[in-house]
Short mmCIF file of C-alpha atoms in Angstrom, two decimals:
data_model
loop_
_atom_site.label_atom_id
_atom_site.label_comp_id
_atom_site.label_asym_id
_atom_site.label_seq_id
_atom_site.Cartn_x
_atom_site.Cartn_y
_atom_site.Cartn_z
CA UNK A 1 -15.85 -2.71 -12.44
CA UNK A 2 -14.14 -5.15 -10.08
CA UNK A 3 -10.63 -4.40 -11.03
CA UNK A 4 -8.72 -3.74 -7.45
CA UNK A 5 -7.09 -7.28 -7.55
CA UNK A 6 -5.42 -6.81 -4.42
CA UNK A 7 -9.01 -7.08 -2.79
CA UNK A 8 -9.90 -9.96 -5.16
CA UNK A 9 -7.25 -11.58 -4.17
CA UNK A 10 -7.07 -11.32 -0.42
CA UNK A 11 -10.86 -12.07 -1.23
CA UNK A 12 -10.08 -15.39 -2.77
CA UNK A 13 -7.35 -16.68 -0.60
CA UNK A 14 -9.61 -16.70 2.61
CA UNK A 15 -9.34 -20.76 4.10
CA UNK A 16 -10.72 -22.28 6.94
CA UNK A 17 -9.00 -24.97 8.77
CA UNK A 18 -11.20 -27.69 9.58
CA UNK A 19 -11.06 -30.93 11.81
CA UNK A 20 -13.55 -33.85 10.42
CA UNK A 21 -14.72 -36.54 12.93
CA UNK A 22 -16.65 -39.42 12.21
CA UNK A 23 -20.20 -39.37 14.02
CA UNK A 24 -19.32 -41.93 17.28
CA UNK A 25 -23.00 -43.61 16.61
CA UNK A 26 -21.94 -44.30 13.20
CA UNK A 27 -17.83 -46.34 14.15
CA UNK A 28 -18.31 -49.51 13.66
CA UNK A 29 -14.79 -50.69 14.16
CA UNK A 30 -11.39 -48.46 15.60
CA UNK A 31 -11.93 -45.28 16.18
CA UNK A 32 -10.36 -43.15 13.15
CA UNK A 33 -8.28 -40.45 13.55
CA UNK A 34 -9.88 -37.28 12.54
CA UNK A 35 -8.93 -35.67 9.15
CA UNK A 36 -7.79 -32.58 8.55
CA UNK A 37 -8.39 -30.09 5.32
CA UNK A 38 -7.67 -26.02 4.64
CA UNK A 39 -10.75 -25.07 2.70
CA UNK A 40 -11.58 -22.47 0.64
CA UNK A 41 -14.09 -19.98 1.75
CA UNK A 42 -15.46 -19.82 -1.72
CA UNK A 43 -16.20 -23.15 -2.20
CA UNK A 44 -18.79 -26.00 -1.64
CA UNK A 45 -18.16 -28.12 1.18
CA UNK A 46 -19.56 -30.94 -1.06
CA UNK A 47 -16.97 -30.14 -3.68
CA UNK A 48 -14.10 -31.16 -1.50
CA UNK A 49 -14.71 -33.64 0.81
CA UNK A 50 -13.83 -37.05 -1.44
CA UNK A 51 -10.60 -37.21 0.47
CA UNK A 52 -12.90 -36.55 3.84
CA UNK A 53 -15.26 -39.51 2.52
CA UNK A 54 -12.61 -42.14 1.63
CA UNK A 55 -10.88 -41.51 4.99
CA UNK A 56 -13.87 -42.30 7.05
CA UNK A 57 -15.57 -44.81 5.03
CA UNK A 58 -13.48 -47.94 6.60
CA UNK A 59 -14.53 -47.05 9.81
CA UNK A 60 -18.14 -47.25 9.25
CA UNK A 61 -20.43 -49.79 7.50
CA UNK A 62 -21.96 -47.77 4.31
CA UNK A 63 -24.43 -48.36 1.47
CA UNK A 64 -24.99 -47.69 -1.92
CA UNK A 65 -27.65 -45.68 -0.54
CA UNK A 66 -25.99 -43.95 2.47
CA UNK A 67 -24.95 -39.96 1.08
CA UNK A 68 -22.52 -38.26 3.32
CA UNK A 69 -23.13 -35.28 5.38
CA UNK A 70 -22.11 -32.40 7.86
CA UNK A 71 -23.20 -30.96 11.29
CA UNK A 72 -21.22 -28.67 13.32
CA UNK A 73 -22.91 -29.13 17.12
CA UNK A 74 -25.67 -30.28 16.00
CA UNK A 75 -26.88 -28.21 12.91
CA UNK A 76 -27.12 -29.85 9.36
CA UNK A 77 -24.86 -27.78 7.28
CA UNK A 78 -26.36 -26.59 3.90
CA UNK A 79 -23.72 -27.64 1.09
CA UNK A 80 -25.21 -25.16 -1.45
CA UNK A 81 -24.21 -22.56 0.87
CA UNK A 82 -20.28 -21.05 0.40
CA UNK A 83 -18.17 -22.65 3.07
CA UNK A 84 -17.48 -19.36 4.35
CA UNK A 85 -21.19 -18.44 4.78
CA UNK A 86 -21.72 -21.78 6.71
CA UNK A 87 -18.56 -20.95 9.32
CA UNK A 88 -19.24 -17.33 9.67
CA UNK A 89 -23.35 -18.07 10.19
CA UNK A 90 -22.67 -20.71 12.86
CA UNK A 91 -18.87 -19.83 14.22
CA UNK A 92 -17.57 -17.18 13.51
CA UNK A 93 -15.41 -16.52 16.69
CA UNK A 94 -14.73 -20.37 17.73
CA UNK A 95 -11.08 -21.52 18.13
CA UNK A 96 -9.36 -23.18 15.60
CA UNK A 97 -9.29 -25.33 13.60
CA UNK A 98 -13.61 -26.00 12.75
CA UNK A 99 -14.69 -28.96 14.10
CA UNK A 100 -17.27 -30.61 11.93
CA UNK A 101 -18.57 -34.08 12.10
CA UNK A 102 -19.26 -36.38 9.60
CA UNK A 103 -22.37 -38.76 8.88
CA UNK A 104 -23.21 -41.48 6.23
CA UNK A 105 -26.37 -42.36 7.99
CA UNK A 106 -29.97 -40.82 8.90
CA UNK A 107 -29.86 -37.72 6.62
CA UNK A 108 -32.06 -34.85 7.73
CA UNK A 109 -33.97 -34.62 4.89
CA UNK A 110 -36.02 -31.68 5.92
CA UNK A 111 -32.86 -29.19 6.51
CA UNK A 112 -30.62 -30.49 3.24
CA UNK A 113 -30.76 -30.87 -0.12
CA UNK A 114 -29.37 -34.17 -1.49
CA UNK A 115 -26.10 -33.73 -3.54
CA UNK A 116 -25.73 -37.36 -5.43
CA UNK A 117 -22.64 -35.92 -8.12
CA UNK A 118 -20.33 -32.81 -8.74
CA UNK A 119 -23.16 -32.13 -11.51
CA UNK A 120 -25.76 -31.31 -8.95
CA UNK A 121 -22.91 -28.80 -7.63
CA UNK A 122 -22.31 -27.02 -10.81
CA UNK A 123 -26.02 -26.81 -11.90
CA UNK A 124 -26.81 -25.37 -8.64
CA UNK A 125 -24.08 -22.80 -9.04
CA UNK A 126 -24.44 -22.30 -12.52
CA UNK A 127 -27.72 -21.14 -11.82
CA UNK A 128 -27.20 -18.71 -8.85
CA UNK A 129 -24.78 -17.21 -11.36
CA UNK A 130 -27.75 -17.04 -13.77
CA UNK A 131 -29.65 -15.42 -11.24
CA UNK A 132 -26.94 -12.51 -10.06
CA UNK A 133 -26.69 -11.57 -14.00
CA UNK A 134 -30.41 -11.02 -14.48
CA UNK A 135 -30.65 -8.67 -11.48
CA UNK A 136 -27.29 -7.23 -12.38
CA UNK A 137 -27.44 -6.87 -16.09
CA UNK A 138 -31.19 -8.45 -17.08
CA UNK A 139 -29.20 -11.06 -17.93
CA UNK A 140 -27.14 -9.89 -21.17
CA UNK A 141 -23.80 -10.63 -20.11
CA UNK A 142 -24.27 -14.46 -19.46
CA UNK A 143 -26.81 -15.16 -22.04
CA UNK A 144 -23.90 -13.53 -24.03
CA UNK A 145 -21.79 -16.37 -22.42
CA UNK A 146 -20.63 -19.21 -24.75
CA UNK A 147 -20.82 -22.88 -23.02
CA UNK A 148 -17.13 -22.90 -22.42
CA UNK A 149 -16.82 -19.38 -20.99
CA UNK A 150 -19.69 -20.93 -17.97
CA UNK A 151 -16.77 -23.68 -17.94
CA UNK A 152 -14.49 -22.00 -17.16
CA UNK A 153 -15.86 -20.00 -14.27
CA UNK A 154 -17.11 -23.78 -12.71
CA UNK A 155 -13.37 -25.64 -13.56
CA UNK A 156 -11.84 -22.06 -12.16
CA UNK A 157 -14.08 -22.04 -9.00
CA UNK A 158 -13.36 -26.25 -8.21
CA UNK A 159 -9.57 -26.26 -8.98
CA UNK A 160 -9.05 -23.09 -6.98
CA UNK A 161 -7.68 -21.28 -10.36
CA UNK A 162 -8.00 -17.03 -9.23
CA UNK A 163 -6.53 -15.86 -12.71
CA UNK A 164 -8.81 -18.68 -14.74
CA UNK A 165 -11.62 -17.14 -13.21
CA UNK A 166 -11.37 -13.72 -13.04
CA UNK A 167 -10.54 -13.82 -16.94
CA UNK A 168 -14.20 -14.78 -17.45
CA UNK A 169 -16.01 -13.16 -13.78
CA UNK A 170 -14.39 -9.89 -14.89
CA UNK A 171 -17.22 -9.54 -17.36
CA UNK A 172 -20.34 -10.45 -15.31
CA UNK A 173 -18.56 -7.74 -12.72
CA UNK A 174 -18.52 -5.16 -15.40
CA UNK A 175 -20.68 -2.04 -15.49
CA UNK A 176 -22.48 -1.68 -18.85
CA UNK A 177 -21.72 1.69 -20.12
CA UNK A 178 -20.45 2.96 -17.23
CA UNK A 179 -24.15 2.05 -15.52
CA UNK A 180 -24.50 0.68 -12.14
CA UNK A 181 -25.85 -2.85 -11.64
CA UNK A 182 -30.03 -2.53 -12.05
CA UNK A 183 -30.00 -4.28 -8.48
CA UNK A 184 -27.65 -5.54 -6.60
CA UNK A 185 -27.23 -9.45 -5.94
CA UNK A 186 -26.96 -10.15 -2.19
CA UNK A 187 -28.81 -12.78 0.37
CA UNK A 188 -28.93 -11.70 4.23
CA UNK A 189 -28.56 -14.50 6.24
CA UNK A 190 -29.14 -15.32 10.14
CA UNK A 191 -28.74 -18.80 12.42
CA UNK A 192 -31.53 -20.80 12.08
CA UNK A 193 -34.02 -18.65 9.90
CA UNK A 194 -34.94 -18.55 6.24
CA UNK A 195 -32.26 -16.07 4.05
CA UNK A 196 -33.55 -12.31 2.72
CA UNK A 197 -33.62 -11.25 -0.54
CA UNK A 198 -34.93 -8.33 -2.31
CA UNK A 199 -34.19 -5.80 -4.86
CA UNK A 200 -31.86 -3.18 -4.31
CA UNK A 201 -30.60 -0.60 -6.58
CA UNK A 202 -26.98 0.32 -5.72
CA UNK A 203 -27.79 4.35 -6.43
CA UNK A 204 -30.37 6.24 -5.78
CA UNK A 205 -32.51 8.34 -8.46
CA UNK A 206 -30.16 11.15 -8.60
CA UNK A 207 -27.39 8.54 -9.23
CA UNK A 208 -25.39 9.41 -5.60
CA UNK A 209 -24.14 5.67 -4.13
CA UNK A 210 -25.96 4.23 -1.77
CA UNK A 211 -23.82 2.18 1.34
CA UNK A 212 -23.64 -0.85 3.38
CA UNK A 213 -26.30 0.90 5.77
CA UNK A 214 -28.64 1.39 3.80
CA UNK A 215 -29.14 -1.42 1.90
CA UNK A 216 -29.58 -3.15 5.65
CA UNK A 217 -32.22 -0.34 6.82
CA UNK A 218 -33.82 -1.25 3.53
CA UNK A 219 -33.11 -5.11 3.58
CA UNK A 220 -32.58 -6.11 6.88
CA UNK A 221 -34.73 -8.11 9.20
CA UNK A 222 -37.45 -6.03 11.50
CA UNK A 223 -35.59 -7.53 14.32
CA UNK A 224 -31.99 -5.61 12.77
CA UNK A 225 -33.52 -2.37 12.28
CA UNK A 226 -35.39 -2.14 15.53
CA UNK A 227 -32.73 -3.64 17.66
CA UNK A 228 -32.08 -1.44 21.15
CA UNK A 229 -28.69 -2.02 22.10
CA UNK A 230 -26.01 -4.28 21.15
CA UNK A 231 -26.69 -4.59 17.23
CA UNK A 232 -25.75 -7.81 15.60
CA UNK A 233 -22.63 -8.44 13.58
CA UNK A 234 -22.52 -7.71 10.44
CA UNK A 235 -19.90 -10.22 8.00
CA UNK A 236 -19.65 -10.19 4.70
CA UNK A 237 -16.50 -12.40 3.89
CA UNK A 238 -15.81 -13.03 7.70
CA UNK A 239 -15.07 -9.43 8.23
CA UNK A 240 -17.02 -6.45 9.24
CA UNK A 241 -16.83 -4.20 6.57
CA UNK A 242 -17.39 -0.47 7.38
CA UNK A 243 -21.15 0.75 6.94
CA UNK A 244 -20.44 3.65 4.84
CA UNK A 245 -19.09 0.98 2.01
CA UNK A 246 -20.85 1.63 -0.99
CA UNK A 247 -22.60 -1.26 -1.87
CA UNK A 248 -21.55 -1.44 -5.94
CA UNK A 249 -18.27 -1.72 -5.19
CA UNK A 250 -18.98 -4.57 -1.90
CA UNK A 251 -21.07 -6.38 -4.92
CA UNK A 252 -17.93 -6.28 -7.55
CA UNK A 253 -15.01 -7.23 -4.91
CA UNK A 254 -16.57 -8.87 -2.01
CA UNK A 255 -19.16 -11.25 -3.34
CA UNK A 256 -18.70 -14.81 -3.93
CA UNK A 257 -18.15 -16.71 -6.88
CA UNK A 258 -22.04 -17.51 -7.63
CA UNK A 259 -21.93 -13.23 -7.81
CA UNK A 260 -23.67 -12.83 -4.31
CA UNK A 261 -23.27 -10.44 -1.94
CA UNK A 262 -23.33 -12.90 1.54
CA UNK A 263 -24.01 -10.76 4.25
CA UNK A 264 -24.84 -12.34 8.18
CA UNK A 265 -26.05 -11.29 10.52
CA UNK A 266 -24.69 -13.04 13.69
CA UNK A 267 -25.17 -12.73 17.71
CA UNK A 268 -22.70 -10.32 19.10
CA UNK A 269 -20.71 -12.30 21.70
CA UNK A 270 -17.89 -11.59 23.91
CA UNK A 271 -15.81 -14.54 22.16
CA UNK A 272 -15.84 -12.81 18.94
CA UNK A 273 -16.82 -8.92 19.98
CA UNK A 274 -12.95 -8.58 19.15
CA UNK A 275 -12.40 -10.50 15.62
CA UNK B 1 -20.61 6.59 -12.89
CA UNK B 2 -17.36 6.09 -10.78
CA UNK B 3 -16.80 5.58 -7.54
CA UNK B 4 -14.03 6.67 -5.70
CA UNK B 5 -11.30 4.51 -3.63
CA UNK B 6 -12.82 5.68 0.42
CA UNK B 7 -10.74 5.43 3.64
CA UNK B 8 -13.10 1.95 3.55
CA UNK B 9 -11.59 0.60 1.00
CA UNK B 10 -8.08 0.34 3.01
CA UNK B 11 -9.72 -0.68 6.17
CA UNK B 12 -11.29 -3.70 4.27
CA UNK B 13 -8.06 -4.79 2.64
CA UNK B 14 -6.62 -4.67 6.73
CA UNK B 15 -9.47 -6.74 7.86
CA UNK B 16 -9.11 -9.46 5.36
CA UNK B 17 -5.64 -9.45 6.22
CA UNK B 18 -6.53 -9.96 9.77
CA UNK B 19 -8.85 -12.69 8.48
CA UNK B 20 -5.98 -14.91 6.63
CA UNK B 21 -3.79 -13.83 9.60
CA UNK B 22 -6.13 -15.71 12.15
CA UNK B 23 -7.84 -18.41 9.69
CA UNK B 24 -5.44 -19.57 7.55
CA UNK B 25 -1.32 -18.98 8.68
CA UNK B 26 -1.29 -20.48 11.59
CA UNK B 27 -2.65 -23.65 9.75
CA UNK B 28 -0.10 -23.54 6.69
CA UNK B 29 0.95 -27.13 7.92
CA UNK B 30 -2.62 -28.54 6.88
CA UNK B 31 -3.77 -30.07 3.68
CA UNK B 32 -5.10 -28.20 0.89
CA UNK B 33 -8.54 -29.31 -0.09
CA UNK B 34 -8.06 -28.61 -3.13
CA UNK B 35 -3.87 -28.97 -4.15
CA UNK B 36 -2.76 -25.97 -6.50
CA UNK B 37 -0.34 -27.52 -9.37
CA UNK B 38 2.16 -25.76 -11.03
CA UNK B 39 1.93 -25.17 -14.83
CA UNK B 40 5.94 -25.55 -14.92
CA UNK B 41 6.60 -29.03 -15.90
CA UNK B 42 10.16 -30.35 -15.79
CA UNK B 43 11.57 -33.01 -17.96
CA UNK B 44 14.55 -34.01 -20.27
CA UNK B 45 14.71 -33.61 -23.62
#
């Protein structure tokens, strides 16, 4: 079970500092200064951006209508993806602080998914949490769940509470009689493609652990496996864990709240070849 | 079935070190999104 809680820990302190900046097409009056947040790589960007919203909207003429939203050069960024996903997929190995830019106008319906309320938030975690369990545990431990135990993994997850938490997560991380998960929970992502997703058990037959390496020469994209040369790099948490990690213990202490192991896959370049 | 604390394991917790090191010290001057409260409330009887 997940119980090294110096790892959890270190997991859940990771922030990322980030510079907002109103989109210049969308100023109608001074300039604003740009505002500036430490965010949690766990959570939704979605989730803490009312501060972000009220800054900028007296700079810009908004409707009822208008939703805000992010790009970072360009690309749409995906709220129901973990804020750390979204910097390590698209940059991971920048200077600091993250510069994203904010819009209230012409959202790009065909790359996001509209986020009216905090409810759409939690149902959308709520149910990757769903998800994890079944592949994890075919779904006993949550369905075992009362309403206020799913409570307080959402309130512990928005208010940044670690110890709130983990007194609830510490049961969906738990190995049922000393079992393995039946598969392990994990998405594989790249820049600009759809995610992967398939089943993988965390053992093999004759219960020895299976690592990091394999479940990407099982999971990973053609283009991964048959790469010549310089490989891609491979972040789970915005680090490169080592390859012989075996992946049952990467799935209890390095997965995000929602219980997924995030793993991309991103270009090797000589800004970050040394992070 | 246990599995056993590897040479990874301590290389990880050194990484993510590295990671709060470069993402998140040299920015302790910048807002919390989300502020952390204390439980410890002060106030006369």
């Amino acid at each position: 079970m997940a119980d090294d809680r110096e790892i959890l820990r270190e997991v859940w302190e990771g922030r990322i500092p980030v510079c907002f900046t109103l989109a210049s097409d969308e100023v109608t009056s001074d300039q604003p200064d740009p505002f500036f947040l430490l965010i949690s790589r766990q959570t939704y960007i979605t989730l803490v951006t009312d501060k972000v919203q009220k800054h900028f909207k007296k700079f810009t003429e908004v409707t009822e209508d208008d939703e805000m939203w992010f790009d970072y050069e360009g690309q749409p960024l995906k709220w129901h993806y973990p804020v750390g996903v979204l910097f390590d997929l698209y940059a991971h190995g920048i200077v600091l602080p993250w510069n994203i830019t904010v819009h209230f106008k012409n959202f790009p319906e065909e790359d996001i998914l509209h986020c009216g309320s905090k409810e759409v938030i939690e149902a959308h975690y709520m149910s990757c949490l769903k998800e994890a369990d079944v592949l994890k545990h075919k779904s006993h431990v949550i369905s075992n769940m009362q309403k206020k135990d799913h409570k307080q993994l959402w309130t512990g997850l928005q208010n940044d509470k670690f110890d709130q938490f983990w007194a609830t997560n510490r049961r969906l991380m738990e190995r049922i009689s000393d079992e393995p998960f039946k598969h392990v929970p994990f998405k594989i992502y790249q820049p600009h493609t759809m995610y992967i997703q398939k089943l993988f058990r965390p053992v093999t037959d004759q219960a020895e652990p299976l690592l990091l390496k394999h479940l990407l020469e099982e999971a990973g994209p053609d283009s991964f496996r048959n790469a010549v040369g310089a490989k891609p790099k491979i972040l789970i948490q915005g680090i490169e864990s080592p390859l012989d990690t075996p992946v049952q213990w990467l799935s209890e202490h390095l997965s995000h709240p929602d219980n997924f192991l995030h793993i991309c896959l991103v270009p090797a370049t000589p800004a970050n070849h040394e992070l | 079935h246990r599995l056993m604390d590897g040479a990874w394991r301590w290389q990880i917790l050194a990484l993510l070190k590295t990671r709060r090191e470069r993402e998140t010290n040299d920015f302790s001057e910048v807002q919390l999104a989300v502020e952390r409260t204390s439980w410890v409330k002060v106030g006369r009887m």
